[in-house]
Amino acid sequence: MDRWAYGLLSLLALATVGVGALTTPKPLDAFLVESTGQFVTTTLAMAWITWWALVLGFAIAGGVEAWVSKDRIADYLEGHGPREIGAATFFGFVSSSCSYSAIATAKNLFKKGGSAAATVGAFMFASTNLVIEIGVIIWILLGWQFLLADFVGGLVLIALMALGFVYLVPDELVERARRNAMDDEEPTARDPVCGMEVNPEETDYATEHDGRTYYFCSRACKDGFDPEEANTTVREQATSLSGWKALADKQWKEWGMLWDEIAIGFVFAGLIAGFIPESVWTSLFAGGESGAPVFVLWTAALGAVIGVATFVCSVGNVPFGTVLWTRGLPFGSVLSYIYADLIVPPIVEAYREYYGTTFAAVLSAMIFVAAVVTGVLVHFLFLALGLVPDPSTAEIAEVKIELNYKLVLNVLATAFFLFLYWLHRRESVGSGEGSMATSAD
C-alpha cells in the first residue's frame, strides 16, 4: 500500500475510536480501558486462531506457483464460453491469493490474448476469493456455511461478470484496454531458478541451451541452473530441497505482498469489536429482517461500500467481515463485503494504469454490482435451504493458549514457517544435488 492509503486507514481507525467515545453510555475513562482490552484480545485471538491456516495456505500457494507450469494458460482463456470460464476459474483457484498479484497476472493473461471474461473476470476473481487460504480462514472464523456460500457465490459472480463482458461491454472498449495493457511494457523473462521476473535487456546473467536463452536475476541463480532439471515434474520438485527452496521463495513473496493487509484486517476487526458499542449496530440495522429483500439489498450495497472504504483485501478482510457478521450485517451482505476486495482504491488505480480510465470505471462498476447482486441471491438461496448459521457461532472473542489442537497446529506451523524462511534466505540450494528445481512460467 502507498503512504496515503496508510494515512487514510489511520484516520479511519481514529474515527472508529471517536464514534465509540461519542456513543458509549459508559464513563469515558472506563470505556477506553475496557475497549482497548477487548480490541487487543480480539486482534490476538484472530491471529492465534488463524496462524496455522495462513502458513499452510501460503505454502500451498507457493508450491503451486513454484512447481506448476503456466506457459500455456493463456491459450485456454481466449474465448468466453463455459470451457474458457471454467478453465480460468480453476487456474485462479490454484493461483495466488494476493489481490495485487492476481490483477497483475490477469493483466498478463489478458495481454497475451485471453478474453476479458476469462482473465479479468473469472481468473482474477477466483485467484483472490476462491483460493485455499481464504477458504480455510472463512471456515475457521465464520463456519462451513460461509465457506460453501463463498464458493457458490464466487461461481455466481464469475457468471455475472462473464455475461457482462459478453453482452454489455463493447468489443471496441475491450480491445482498447488490451492495447493499453500492451503499451510501454518492459520485456520480461522468468528466472528458471528462483522464478523472479527479470528484464532480459538489463540483466548481466544469461546462458543458452538448445537454442533457448535463459535469463537470471543473480550469479547464484545462474550458477545453480541445470538445464536438465528446467522442466522437472511436480513429484521431483516436491522431493528435492531445491524444489522446496523455490516454494519458499514464492510463498515469501506472497507474505511480502500481503502481510500488512492481513494485519490491518485483524486490527480493524479488533477496533470494531472493541470500540463500537452494540447500540450503534442496533440502530444501524434496526428494523431489518433477514427475509426482507429491501433490507438485504441495501445492506449488501453497504457491505460492498465498507469493503471499498477499508482498503483491506483478500484474506485480510475475513476477520473484519466476521465482526460485521456478529454485529448484525446479514449473511449475504457479508459476502458482498468480502467480494468487494477487488475494487479498493489502490486496485482501481491499478486498473486505470493498466487498461485506461474508461475500462477501469466499467470494470469497477461491474464488480460492485456483481458483488451486491451475488450477495443478495446467495443470501436468499441459503435462507431458503436453512443454511444461514447463527452469528454466535463465529469465532472471534476467545483467546486462550491451551494444550489442544490449536496449540499443536500453531507450533508445527511456526516450525514450518521458520524452515521455509531459512530456505528462502539461502542464496543457493543444490550445490550438492546439482541444481535447483524450478517452475516454468
Short mmCIF file of N, CA and C in Angstrom, two decimals, residues 82 156 225 230 240 270 284 329 349 358 371 388:
data_model
loop_
_atom_site.label_atom_id
_atom_site.label_comp_id
_atom_site.label_asym_id
_atom_site.label_seq_id
_atom_site.Cartn_x
_atom_site.Cartn_y
_atom_site.Cartn_z
N PRO A 82 -18.24 -21.58 -21.69
CA PRO A 82 -18.12 -22.32 -20.42
C PRO A 82 -16.77 -22.98 -20.24
N VAL A 156 -21.35 -17.72 -9.02
CA VAL A 156 -22.41 -16.83 -9.50
C VAL A 156 -21.82 -15.51 -9.97
N PHE A 225 21.82 -23.20 -12.00
CA PHE A 225 20.91 -23.66 -13.05
C PHE A 225 21.44 -24.92 -13.73
N ALA A 230 15.30 -28.18 -15.79
CA ALA A 230 14.46 -26.99 -16.00
C ALA A 230 12.99 -27.34 -16.12
N SER A 240 12.72 -32.72 -3.62
CA SER A 240 14.08 -32.20 -3.63
C SER A 240 14.15 -30.92 -2.79
N GLY A 270 -10.49 -5.93 15.47
CA GLY A 270 -10.38 -5.64 16.90
C GLY A 270 -10.93 -4.28 17.27
N LEU A 284 -28.13 0.95 13.46
CA LEU A 284 -27.80 0.90 12.03
C LEU A 284 -28.64 -0.15 11.32
N LEU A 329 -24.68 -7.48 10.36
CA LEU A 329 -24.70 -7.44 8.91
C LEU A 329 -25.22 -8.78 8.40
N GLU A 349 -7.00 2.14 -9.03
CA GLU A 349 -5.94 2.94 -9.66
C GLU A 349 -5.06 2.07 -10.55
N THR A 358 -11.61 4.60 -18.81
CA THR A 358 -12.97 4.15 -19.11
C THR A 358 -13.16 2.68 -18.75
N ALA A 371 -21.04 -7.96 -7.01
CA ALA A 371 -20.87 -8.32 -5.60
C ALA A 371 -22.18 -8.14 -4.83
N VAL A 388 -28.34 -20.65 6.76
CA VAL A 388 -27.77 -19.44 7.34
C VAL A 388 -27.46 -19.72 8.82
#
